[in-house]
Short mmCIF file of C-alpha atoms and ligand atoms in Angstrom, two decimals:
data_model
loop_
_atom_site.label_atom_id
_atom_site.label_comp_id
_atom_site.label_asym_id
_atom_site.label_seq_id
_atom_site.Cartn_x
_atom_site.Cartn_y
_atom_site.Cartn_z
CA MET A 1 81.71 -82.76 -106.62
CA THR A 2 84.80 -80.53 -108.00
CA SER A 3 85.51 -79.72 -111.48
CA THR A 4 88.65 -80.11 -112.31
CA VAL A 5 91.09 -77.50 -113.11
CA GLY A 6 93.82 -78.21 -115.68
CA PRO A 7 96.51 -80.53 -115.31
CA PRO A 8 99.83 -79.15 -115.40
CA PRO A 9 100.74 -77.69 -111.54
CA TYR A 10 101.56 -80.48 -108.37
CA TYR A 11 102.56 -80.30 -104.81
CA GLU A 12 106.21 -80.40 -104.61
CA ASN A 13 107.83 -81.19 -101.35
CA HIS A 14 111.51 -79.04 -101.69
CA GLY A 15 111.86 -80.47 -98.64
CA PHE A 16 114.73 -79.12 -96.95
CA GLN A 17 116.49 -76.18 -98.18
CA PRO A 18 120.29 -76.46 -97.32
CA GLU A 19 120.67 -72.56 -98.14
CA ASN A 20 118.66 -71.34 -95.26
CA VAL A 21 120.16 -73.53 -92.71
CA TYR A 22 123.74 -72.72 -93.53
CA SER A 23 123.10 -69.29 -94.25
CA ALA A 24 122.68 -66.81 -91.96
CA ARG A 25 121.80 -63.70 -94.31
CA GLN A 26 118.43 -62.44 -93.19
CA PRO A 27 116.29 -60.73 -96.00
CA GLY A 28 115.87 -57.29 -95.64
CA ALA A 29 118.13 -56.19 -93.08
CA ASN A 30 120.06 -53.77 -93.95
CA PRO A 31 122.09 -51.77 -91.42
CA TYR A 32 124.06 -49.53 -93.54
CA PRO A 33 121.62 -46.42 -93.90
CA GLN A 34 120.97 -46.64 -89.92
CA TYR A 35 124.36 -46.93 -89.40
CA PHE A 36 125.19 -43.72 -91.18
CA THR A 37 122.59 -41.59 -90.02
CA THR A 38 123.22 -41.83 -86.50
CA ASN A 39 126.80 -42.39 -86.16
CA ALA A 40 128.69 -40.41 -89.09
CA PRO A 41 130.07 -37.15 -87.80
CA SER A 42 127.86 -34.16 -89.15
CA VAL A 43 130.89 -32.14 -90.77
CA PRO A 44 129.62 -28.43 -89.93
CA SER A 45 129.59 -29.19 -86.29
CA TYR A 46 133.18 -29.36 -85.68
CA VAL A 47 134.34 -26.41 -87.68
CA PRO A 48 134.50 -23.60 -84.87
CA ARG A 49 132.63 -20.68 -86.81
CA VAL A 50 134.08 -18.11 -84.02
CA ALA A 51 136.93 -17.83 -82.53
CA THR A 52 136.49 -15.74 -79.14
CA TYR A 53 139.57 -15.24 -78.07
CA GLN A 54 140.01 -13.46 -81.02
CA SER A 55 137.37 -10.85 -80.84
CA SER A 56 139.30 -8.20 -79.34
CA ARG A 57 142.61 -8.20 -82.03
CA PRO A 58 143.19 -5.64 -84.40
CA VAL A 59 141.55 -5.55 -87.78
CA ALA A 60 145.04 -4.99 -89.03
CA HIS A 61 146.31 -8.45 -87.75
CA SER A 62 143.59 -10.24 -90.13
CA SER A 63 145.38 -11.76 -93.00
CA GLU A 64 147.74 -13.47 -90.47
CA ARG A 65 144.00 -14.79 -88.86
CA THR A 66 142.64 -15.98 -92.36
CA CYS A 67 145.12 -18.03 -92.73
CA ALA A 68 145.85 -19.38 -89.39
CA SER A 69 142.00 -20.29 -89.68
CA ASN A 70 142.77 -21.59 -93.31
CA VAL A 71 144.88 -24.10 -91.45
CA LYS A 72 142.72 -25.15 -89.19
CA LYS A 73 139.34 -25.63 -91.90
CA THR A 74 141.65 -28.18 -93.71
CA ILE A 75 142.98 -30.20 -90.51
CA VAL A 76 139.22 -30.20 -89.40
CA ILE A 77 138.54 -31.82 -92.79
CA ILE A 78 140.95 -33.87 -92.97
CA LEU A 79 139.64 -35.34 -89.82
CA SER A 80 136.01 -35.48 -90.47
CA ILE A 81 136.85 -37.36 -93.42
CA LEU A 82 138.99 -40.10 -91.91
CA LEU A 83 136.55 -40.17 -89.22
CA VAL A 84 133.53 -41.11 -91.74
CA ILE A 85 136.44 -43.60 -93.08
CA CYS A 86 136.38 -44.85 -90.21
CA CYS A 87 132.96 -45.10 -89.24
CA ALA A 88 132.31 -47.06 -92.87
CA ILE A 89 134.70 -49.56 -92.10
CA ALA A 90 133.39 -50.14 -88.71
CA ALA A 91 129.92 -50.26 -89.91
CA PHE A 92 131.17 -52.89 -92.85
CA PHE A 93 132.54 -55.14 -89.93
CA ILE A 94 129.32 -54.48 -87.79
CA TRP A 95 127.05 -55.48 -90.85
CA TYR A 96 129.35 -58.44 -91.57
CA PHE A 97 129.42 -59.99 -88.20
CA VAL A 98 125.80 -59.43 -87.21
CA GLU A 99 124.50 -60.60 -90.96
CA ASN A 100 127.13 -63.07 -92.26
CA ARG A 101 128.79 -64.18 -89.04
CA CYS A 102 131.23 -66.62 -90.72
CA LEU A 103 134.04 -65.70 -93.00
CA GLY A 104 135.07 -67.28 -96.23
CA SER A 105 133.94 -70.59 -96.56
CA LEU A 106 132.92 -71.34 -92.89
CA ILE A 107 129.49 -72.14 -92.05
CA GLU A 108 127.80 -71.18 -88.82
CA CYS A 109 126.59 -73.57 -86.05
CA GLY A 110 122.81 -72.40 -86.49
CA SER A 111 122.62 -68.73 -85.01
CA SER A 112 125.24 -69.05 -82.51
CA GLY A 113 127.70 -67.16 -84.13
CA VAL A 114 130.16 -70.22 -83.75
CA CYS A 115 131.74 -71.05 -87.47
CA MET A 116 133.09 -74.35 -88.46
CA PRO A 117 135.10 -75.65 -91.82
CA PRO A 118 132.34 -77.72 -94.07
CA SER A 119 135.17 -80.23 -93.47
CA GLN A 120 133.96 -80.89 -90.01
CA TRP A 121 130.11 -80.88 -91.04
CA CYS A 122 128.59 -84.00 -91.41
CA ASP A 123 131.69 -86.08 -90.23
CA GLY A 124 130.31 -87.95 -87.54
CA VAL A 125 131.78 -85.56 -85.04
CA SER A 126 129.88 -82.89 -83.28
CA HIS A 127 131.84 -79.70 -82.83
CA CYS A 128 128.87 -77.12 -83.04
CA PRO A 129 127.74 -75.72 -79.49
CA ASN A 130 124.47 -77.75 -80.17
CA GLY A 131 125.60 -80.52 -82.52
CA GLU A 132 124.29 -78.59 -85.72
CA ASP A 133 126.68 -79.80 -87.79
CA GLU A 134 125.50 -83.42 -87.56
CA THR A 135 121.89 -83.18 -87.54
CA ARG A 136 121.38 -82.37 -91.19
CA CYS A 137 123.28 -84.81 -92.95
CA VAL A 138 121.09 -87.70 -94.66
CA ARG A 139 117.47 -87.35 -95.88
CA LEU A 140 115.15 -89.63 -97.68
CA PHE A 141 113.93 -88.55 -100.69
CA GLY A 142 111.01 -89.30 -103.19
CA PRO A 143 108.48 -92.14 -102.91
CA ASN A 144 111.18 -94.79 -103.14
CA PHE A 145 112.73 -93.47 -99.93
CA ILE A 146 115.96 -92.95 -101.77
CA LEU A 147 118.71 -91.96 -99.25
CA GLU A 148 120.71 -89.05 -100.20
CA VAL A 149 123.44 -87.74 -97.90
CA TYR A 150 124.47 -83.94 -97.78
CA SER A 151 127.83 -82.47 -99.20
CA PRO A 152 128.56 -78.99 -96.94
CA VAL A 153 131.21 -78.59 -99.67
CA SER A 154 128.96 -78.51 -102.82
CA LYS A 155 126.12 -77.45 -100.63
CA SER A 156 124.24 -80.59 -102.99
CA TRP A 157 122.45 -83.90 -101.62
CA TYR A 158 123.95 -87.12 -103.50
CA PRO A 159 122.02 -90.51 -103.50
CA VAL A 160 124.71 -93.44 -101.79
CA CYS A 161 125.83 -96.30 -104.20
CA GLN A 162 124.12 -99.77 -103.15
CA ASP A 163 127.79 -101.01 -103.17
CA ASP A 164 129.46 -102.73 -99.87
CA TRP A 165 126.16 -100.77 -98.10
CA ASN A 166 124.92 -103.27 -95.09
CA ASP A 167 121.96 -102.59 -92.38
CA ASP A 168 124.50 -101.36 -89.86
CA TYR A 169 125.01 -98.19 -91.96
CA GLY A 170 121.23 -98.18 -92.63
CA LYS A 171 120.90 -97.82 -89.02
CA ILE A 172 123.01 -95.50 -88.21
CA ALA A 173 121.56 -93.44 -91.12
CA CYS A 174 118.39 -93.89 -89.21
CA LYS A 175 119.51 -93.10 -85.96
CA ASP A 176 120.63 -89.65 -87.10
CA MET A 177 117.29 -88.86 -88.76
CA GLY A 178 115.84 -89.26 -85.50
CA TYR A 179 114.39 -92.85 -85.50
CA THR A 180 115.63 -95.37 -83.02
CA VAL A 181 116.97 -98.54 -83.92
CA ASP A 182 113.85 -100.69 -82.89
CA THR A 183 111.97 -99.88 -85.75
CA TYR A 184 114.70 -99.78 -88.71
CA TYR A 185 112.80 -101.96 -91.43
CA TYR A 186 115.30 -102.53 -94.48
CA SER A 187 118.28 -100.84 -97.37
CA ARG A 188 117.63 -102.32 -100.20
CA GLY A 189 119.35 -101.15 -103.76
CA VAL A 190 117.09 -100.04 -106.42
CA ALA A 191 117.70 -99.07 -110.09
CA THR A 192 119.24 -95.81 -110.02
CA GLU A 193 117.11 -92.69 -111.65
CA VAL A 194 118.64 -90.94 -114.92
CA SER A 195 118.47 -87.58 -113.11
CA PHE A 196 121.68 -88.83 -110.96
CA LYS A 197 124.97 -87.65 -112.25
CA SER A 198 126.84 -88.23 -109.17
CA TYR A 199 126.81 -90.89 -106.03
CA MET A 200 128.30 -91.59 -102.44
CA LYS A 201 130.30 -94.57 -102.20
CA LEU A 202 131.70 -96.60 -99.36
CA ASN A 203 135.42 -96.39 -99.18
CA THR A 204 135.40 -99.98 -97.26
CA SER A 205 138.99 -99.92 -96.72
CA ALA A 206 139.29 -97.08 -94.40
CA GLY A 207 138.94 -98.62 -91.59
CA ASN A 208 137.04 -98.18 -88.46
CA ILE A 209 135.48 -94.51 -88.91
CA ASP A 210 132.55 -92.58 -89.17
CA LEU A 211 130.07 -93.68 -92.11
CA TYR A 212 130.11 -89.66 -93.15
CA LYS A 213 134.18 -90.01 -93.51
CA LYS A 214 134.13 -93.31 -95.25
CA LEU A 215 131.62 -91.66 -98.09
CA TYR A 216 133.48 -89.74 -101.14
CA SER A 217 131.78 -88.48 -103.94
CA SER A 218 131.50 -90.70 -107.40
CA ASP A 219 130.54 -90.71 -110.76
CA SER A 220 129.72 -94.05 -111.15
CA CYS A 221 128.16 -96.76 -109.26
CA ALA A 222 128.95 -100.45 -110.09
CA SER A 223 125.83 -102.49 -109.31
CA GLY A 224 123.75 -99.10 -110.84
CA ASN A 225 121.62 -99.54 -107.47
CA VAL A 226 121.18 -96.31 -104.48
CA VAL A 227 120.18 -97.34 -101.24
CA SER A 228 116.69 -96.88 -100.77
CA LEU A 229 116.18 -97.25 -96.45
CA ARG A 230 113.35 -97.31 -94.80
CA CYS A 231 113.43 -96.61 -91.18
CA ILE A 232 109.98 -97.85 -90.02
CA GLU A 233 107.46 -100.13 -91.46
CA CYS A 234 105.04 -97.39 -92.19
CA GLY A 235 101.72 -96.65 -94.08
CA LEU A 236 100.78 -99.93 -94.04
CA SER A 237 96.92 -101.19 -93.17
CA THR A 238 95.93 -104.01 -92.70
CA LYS A 239 91.97 -103.19 -94.01
CA ASN A 240 91.76 -103.56 -97.94
CA MET A 241 88.41 -101.20 -97.83
CA ASN A 242 85.68 -100.91 -100.25
CA ILE A 243 85.66 -96.88 -100.76
CA MET A 244 82.08 -95.98 -99.58
CA ASN A 245 81.59 -92.49 -99.71
CA ARG A 246 78.78 -92.16 -97.20
CA ILE A 247 83.56 -87.03 -90.18
CA VAL A 248 80.39 -85.31 -92.39
CA GLY A 249 79.07 -87.51 -95.24
CA GLY A 250 81.31 -89.94 -94.10
CA SER A 251 81.36 -93.95 -93.14
CA GLY A 252 82.36 -95.63 -90.25
CA ALA A 253 85.82 -97.35 -90.25
CA ALA A 254 86.84 -100.81 -89.39
CA LEU A 255 89.67 -101.67 -87.07
CA GLY A 256 92.92 -101.56 -88.35
CA GLN A 257 91.87 -99.64 -91.45
CA TRP A 258 93.50 -96.25 -90.13
CA PRO A 259 95.92 -97.66 -87.96
CA TRP A 260 98.01 -94.59 -87.30
CA GLN A 261 94.62 -92.45 -86.15
CA VAL A 262 94.83 -91.55 -82.25
CA SER A 263 92.33 -90.17 -79.91
CA LEU A 264 93.70 -87.07 -78.08
CA HIS A 265 91.72 -86.80 -74.79
CA MET A 266 91.89 -84.18 -71.80
CA GLN A 267 89.92 -84.83 -68.96
CA GLY A 268 87.84 -87.85 -70.20
CA ILE A 269 86.87 -85.90 -73.39
CA HIS A 270 87.78 -86.14 -76.87
CA VAL A 271 89.60 -83.13 -78.20
CA CYS A 272 91.26 -83.63 -81.19
CA GLY A 273 92.76 -86.21 -83.25
CA GLY A 274 96.19 -87.08 -84.23
CA SER A 275 98.66 -89.65 -86.23
CA ILE A 276 101.23 -91.96 -85.17
CA ILE A 277 104.70 -91.50 -87.03
CA THR A 278 107.06 -93.74 -84.50
CA ARG A 279 106.49 -95.23 -81.45
CA GLN A 280 106.73 -92.52 -79.32
CA TRP A 281 105.53 -89.62 -81.80
CA ILE A 282 102.23 -88.50 -82.55
CA VAL A 283 101.46 -85.74 -85.01
CA THR A 284 98.61 -83.35 -84.60
CA ALA A 285 97.44 -79.60 -84.86
CA ALA A 286 99.06 -76.84 -83.23
CA HIS A 287 95.99 -75.12 -82.24
CA CYS A 288 94.62 -78.29 -80.39
CA VAL A 289 97.47 -77.93 -77.83
CA GLU A 290 96.97 -73.94 -77.14
CA GLY A 291 96.63 -71.65 -74.19
CA ARG A 292 95.16 -74.46 -71.34
CA PHE A 293 95.99 -77.49 -73.76
CA SER A 294 99.53 -77.09 -73.57
CA ASP A 295 100.34 -79.33 -70.44
CA PRO A 296 101.61 -82.62 -71.42
CA TYR A 297 100.47 -84.44 -68.55
CA SER A 298 96.54 -83.79 -68.98
CA TRP A 299 96.79 -85.34 -71.88
CA ARG A 300 95.78 -89.08 -72.65
CA VAL A 301 96.76 -90.43 -76.04
CA TYR A 302 94.21 -93.76 -77.39
CA ALA A 303 95.67 -96.13 -80.12
CA GLY A 304 94.22 -99.19 -81.72
CA ILE A 305 90.20 -98.14 -80.46
CA LEU A 306 87.31 -97.35 -82.32
CA ASN A 307 84.52 -96.47 -79.88
CA GLN A 308 84.88 -93.52 -77.59
CA ASN A 309 83.11 -95.33 -75.33
CA GLU A 310 85.18 -97.97 -75.04
CA MET A 311 88.23 -95.73 -74.77
CA LEU A 312 87.24 -94.19 -71.11
CA LEU A 313 87.54 -97.69 -69.65
CA ARG A 314 91.04 -97.63 -71.12
CA ASN A 315 94.24 -95.66 -69.13
CA GLY A 316 95.10 -94.30 -72.70
CA TYR A 317 99.20 -93.11 -73.07
CA ARG A 318 100.70 -90.36 -71.14
CA VAL A 319 102.32 -88.03 -72.98
CA GLN A 320 105.81 -86.63 -72.01
CA GLN A 321 106.28 -83.81 -74.08
CA ILE A 322 104.51 -81.37 -76.48
CA ILE A 323 106.40 -79.48 -79.26
CA SER A 324 104.45 -76.85 -81.41
CA HIS A 325 105.66 -74.88 -84.04
CA PRO A 326 107.56 -72.00 -83.20
CA HIS A 327 105.92 -70.25 -85.90
CA TYR A 328 102.08 -71.07 -85.33
CA ASP A 329 99.52 -68.45 -85.67
CA THR A 330 96.42 -68.42 -83.81
CA ASP A 331 94.90 -66.03 -86.16
CA SER A 332 95.75 -66.98 -89.51
CA LYS A 333 96.31 -70.59 -88.47
CA ASP A 334 99.83 -70.74 -90.24
CA ASN A 335 101.91 -73.43 -89.43
CA ASP A 336 99.19 -75.40 -87.78
CA VAL A 337 101.52 -78.75 -86.49
CA ALA A 338 102.65 -80.04 -83.18
CA LEU A 339 104.46 -83.27 -81.89
CA MET A 340 103.41 -84.90 -78.87
CA LYS A 341 105.88 -87.74 -77.10
CA LEU A 342 104.53 -90.34 -75.65
CA GLU A 343 105.63 -91.58 -71.69
CA ILE A 344 105.84 -95.09 -72.64
CA PRO A 345 106.45 -96.39 -76.71
CA LEU A 346 103.44 -97.68 -78.25
CA SER A 347 103.55 -101.19 -79.20
CA PHE A 348 103.12 -101.50 -83.05
CA THR A 349 100.12 -104.04 -83.69
CA ASP A 350 97.79 -104.79 -87.00
CA THR A 351 95.62 -101.87 -85.01
CA VAL A 352 98.10 -99.61 -84.38
CA ARG A 353 100.89 -98.59 -86.25
CA PRO A 354 102.50 -95.69 -88.26
CA VAL A 355 102.04 -93.69 -91.15
CA CYS A 356 104.87 -92.13 -93.48
CA LEU A 357 105.64 -89.02 -93.27
CA PRO A 358 106.28 -86.98 -96.84
CA ASN A 359 110.07 -86.98 -98.31
CA PRO A 360 111.02 -84.15 -100.11
CA GLY A 361 110.47 -84.89 -103.71
CA MET A 362 107.37 -86.50 -103.36
CA MET A 363 104.46 -84.93 -105.67
CA PHE A 364 100.90 -84.70 -105.11
CA GLN A 365 98.67 -84.04 -108.07
CA PRO A 366 95.69 -82.10 -107.40
CA ASN A 367 92.44 -83.49 -107.11
CA GLN A 368 94.60 -86.49 -105.71
CA GLN A 369 92.16 -88.47 -103.84
CA CYS A 370 93.24 -88.55 -100.10
CA TRP A 371 91.15 -90.08 -96.98
CA ILE A 372 90.64 -88.05 -93.82
CA SER A 373 89.42 -90.12 -90.68
CA GLY A 374 88.53 -88.87 -87.16
CA TRP A 375 85.76 -88.76 -83.98
CA GLY A 376 84.42 -84.79 -85.12
CA ALA A 377 81.02 -83.65 -85.42
CA GLU A 378 79.06 -85.53 -88.39
CA TYR A 379 77.17 -82.17 -88.85
CA GLN A 380 78.25 -78.48 -88.71
CA GLY A 381 77.49 -77.86 -85.00
CA GLY A 382 77.10 -81.50 -83.90
CA LYS A 383 78.60 -83.60 -81.21
CA THR A 384 81.83 -85.60 -81.25
CA SER A 385 81.18 -88.86 -82.79
CA ASN A 386 81.19 -92.38 -80.88
CA ASN A 387 82.83 -93.94 -83.86
CA LEU A 388 85.62 -93.64 -85.73
CA ASN A 389 84.89 -91.98 -89.28
CA TYR A 390 86.01 -91.53 -92.38
CA VAL A 391 85.88 -90.39 -96.20
CA THR A 392 87.60 -89.66 -99.33
CA VAL A 393 88.62 -86.26 -100.39
CA PRO A 394 90.38 -85.20 -103.50
CA LEU A 395 93.13 -82.32 -102.70
CA ILE A 396 92.47 -78.40 -104.38
CA GLU A 397 95.14 -76.68 -106.09
CA ARG A 398 95.80 -74.04 -103.71
CA SER A 399 95.41 -71.03 -106.73
CA ARG A 400 92.24 -72.36 -106.67
CA CYS A 401 91.15 -72.37 -103.18
CA ASN A 402 92.66 -68.78 -102.57
CA SER A 403 89.91 -67.83 -105.09
CA VAL A 404 87.94 -65.06 -104.36
CA TYR A 405 84.59 -67.29 -104.07
CA ILE A 406 86.32 -69.75 -101.98
CA TYR A 407 89.08 -68.63 -99.23
CA ASN A 408 89.98 -65.46 -100.80
CA GLY A 409 93.99 -65.88 -100.15
CA MET A 410 93.50 -67.19 -96.80
CA ILE A 411 95.23 -70.50 -97.95
CA LEU A 412 99.44 -69.97 -97.03
CA PRO A 413 102.06 -72.31 -98.34
CA THR A 414 101.86 -74.32 -95.27
CA MET A 415 98.24 -75.08 -95.64
CA ILE A 416 96.81 -77.48 -98.47
CA CYS A 417 92.43 -77.81 -99.22
CA ALA A 418 91.03 -80.76 -99.64
CA GLY A 419 87.22 -81.34 -100.06
CA TYR A 420 84.51 -80.53 -102.12
CA LEU A 421 83.58 -77.37 -103.44
CA GLY A 422 79.94 -78.53 -103.85
CA GLY A 423 79.99 -78.99 -99.97
CA GLY A 424 78.19 -82.12 -98.13
CA ILE A 425 81.53 -84.21 -97.61
CA ASP A 426 84.04 -82.69 -94.67
CA SER A 427 85.83 -82.77 -91.73
CA CYS A 428 84.36 -80.83 -88.81
CA GLN A 429 84.91 -79.95 -85.06
CA GLY A 430 86.81 -82.79 -83.28
CA ASP A 431 88.62 -83.70 -86.19
CA SER A 432 91.48 -81.25 -85.89
CA GLY A 433 95.14 -82.66 -85.99
CA GLY A 434 93.71 -86.08 -87.26
CA PRO A 435 95.37 -87.45 -90.42
CA LEU A 436 94.54 -86.43 -94.51
CA VAL A 437 96.28 -89.61 -96.11
CA THR A 438 97.39 -90.42 -99.45
CA ASN A 439 97.80 -94.08 -101.16
CA LYS A 440 100.98 -94.12 -103.20
CA ASN A 441 103.26 -96.87 -104.11
CA SER A 442 101.34 -98.73 -102.11
CA VAL A 443 102.09 -97.03 -99.33
CA TRP A 444 100.02 -94.54 -96.82
CA TRP A 445 101.45 -91.04 -96.47
CA LEU A 446 100.39 -88.55 -94.30
CA VAL A 447 99.91 -85.32 -96.55
CA GLY A 448 98.30 -83.27 -94.08
CA ASP A 449 96.89 -82.83 -90.20
CA THR A 450 93.14 -81.35 -90.00
CA SER A 451 93.22 -77.26 -89.22
CA TRP A 452 90.09 -75.75 -90.40
CA GLY A 453 87.69 -74.45 -91.79
CA THR A 454 84.60 -72.05 -92.40
CA GLY A 455 81.87 -74.45 -91.22
CA CYS A 456 81.68 -78.04 -92.10
CA ALA A 457 81.09 -78.91 -95.59
CA SER A 458 79.55 -75.96 -96.97
CA PRO A 459 79.38 -75.23 -100.72
CA ASN A 460 82.63 -73.19 -101.63
CA ARG A 461 84.23 -73.89 -97.91
CA PRO A 462 86.33 -76.89 -98.17
CA GLY A 463 88.70 -78.78 -95.43
CA VAL A 464 91.85 -76.72 -94.58
CA TYR A 465 94.65 -78.56 -93.40
CA GLY A 466 98.58 -78.53 -92.47
CA ASN A 467 100.88 -79.20 -95.69
CA MET A 468 103.07 -81.85 -94.15
CA THR A 469 105.14 -81.92 -96.47
CA VAL A 470 106.52 -78.16 -95.32
CA PHE A 471 106.74 -79.68 -91.98
CA THR A 472 109.30 -83.10 -92.18
CA ASP A 473 111.95 -81.09 -92.04
CA TRP A 474 110.80 -79.51 -88.78
CA ILE A 475 109.60 -82.91 -87.81
CA TYR A 476 112.83 -84.71 -88.01
CA LYS A 477 114.34 -82.00 -86.42
CA ASN A 478 112.61 -82.03 -83.91
CA MET A 479 112.55 -86.27 -83.11
CA GLN A 480 116.36 -85.94 -83.10
CA ALA A 481 116.55 -83.27 -80.78
CA ASN A 482 114.68 -84.74 -78.45
CA ARG A 483 115.46 -88.60 -78.55
N1 LIG B 1 89.31 -76.45 -86.43
C1 LIG B 1 88.40 -78.10 -86.42
C2 LIG B 1 88.81 -78.66 -85.13
O1 LIG B 1 89.38 -78.36 -84.04
C3 LIG B 1 88.71 -78.54 -87.48
C4 LIG B 1 87.66 -77.93 -88.41
C5 LIG B 1 87.77 -78.58 -89.72
N2 LIG B 1 86.60 -77.75 -90.52
C6 LIG B 1 86.34 -78.07 -91.63
N3 LIG B 1 85.43 -77.54 -92.50
N4 LIG B 1 87.16 -78.89 -92.49
O2 LIG B 1 88.52 -79.73 -84.97
#
């Protein structure tokens, strides 16, 4: 069992950080020195040291000669100074447009070099070449799914006042996040939190214009309620389990207990696990779809089945598209997350249901109780299990997991450790890509995806999982762009 450390730190999901998106400034790249060293003129080389035609002149003319050469010298120096100034100005403009392509308050569309005024961002009309100005305008915040709207003018997020809000607006917001309307669940008013100082309110007299154009910021909200928006009924498990601590060291799951768990097959063999997040999208690990595993058409996805033998008798769902995190690193396992898009959407039942993606602003405590599930080996070096297993594992604080006697600095911000330092209970080969979930506010949240570990269930070598809270924004962006 793990021994607990002090209480304070928590895993905070800062979610979408607008600064990264709207600022084109790249840290560490200052073109100044480079520019000057290569292009600045070297003054002495322009000064003619010997005028060959003068060499035969008599010595008596020397004063006339020095006068002429002084004038020349001055001209050359002035020209050189002017050249340096011009170069500096040119360098400044090159730097400005390379680093910060849009002037003043204009916002760049992705990294396209196209600039837009803030008033055209989030106004319901796509102006950018790839529509970036309309993609990240809404988000759900915290464990209560509080709808927030981004204001490009004040560069911050505001909750939406419940006054005059209805399901039609809710559906628009869900669509803008990347969901399809057929899964829309509800919009509900919840009491505002003290931390909310400003709200977005609907101007109902604005007529039939875009939702975001109807919203204006206000310091008051008459109903005192803000919108809580659910775009999909996620995180529900039909089985109330009795938690047995008997994966490695786990116990057999019941049908419907982990309804988001899928088995990913290639050529009739279970390779990895995955989690259902919508009818069409599965979250898995990037290392599961690397190299020869990257072809979507060779995969089959099995949902709502506990037994591997039974899967072989079924067809499975075909995969249409695989999106691996662009910054996934094979060696360090940094950003070990990928998305699979199914050709035919799943039908949700008691045994096939989505898990909730963590919202920004959710906090997971160190030692928070989580669950892992999968068909992975039941002991180090063992073969894939025929039945779905699960076990409970506590989160381990990153700083502790990075200590010399555990993973010695290998745990990056995109990773999260969970398990027992005493060993004996862990995920193992074949569990990869599968879920690490927790229950909060009666909802099951996807905290991580099984990624790596040294051996399985060895002392001081806990399981390492992709830190889903840092991937949520990337996931929505891709769902939105590949509808
Ligand atoms: N990389 C493994 C897989 O592909 C998962 C390993 C998890 N290891 C662990 N000790 N928790 O299935």
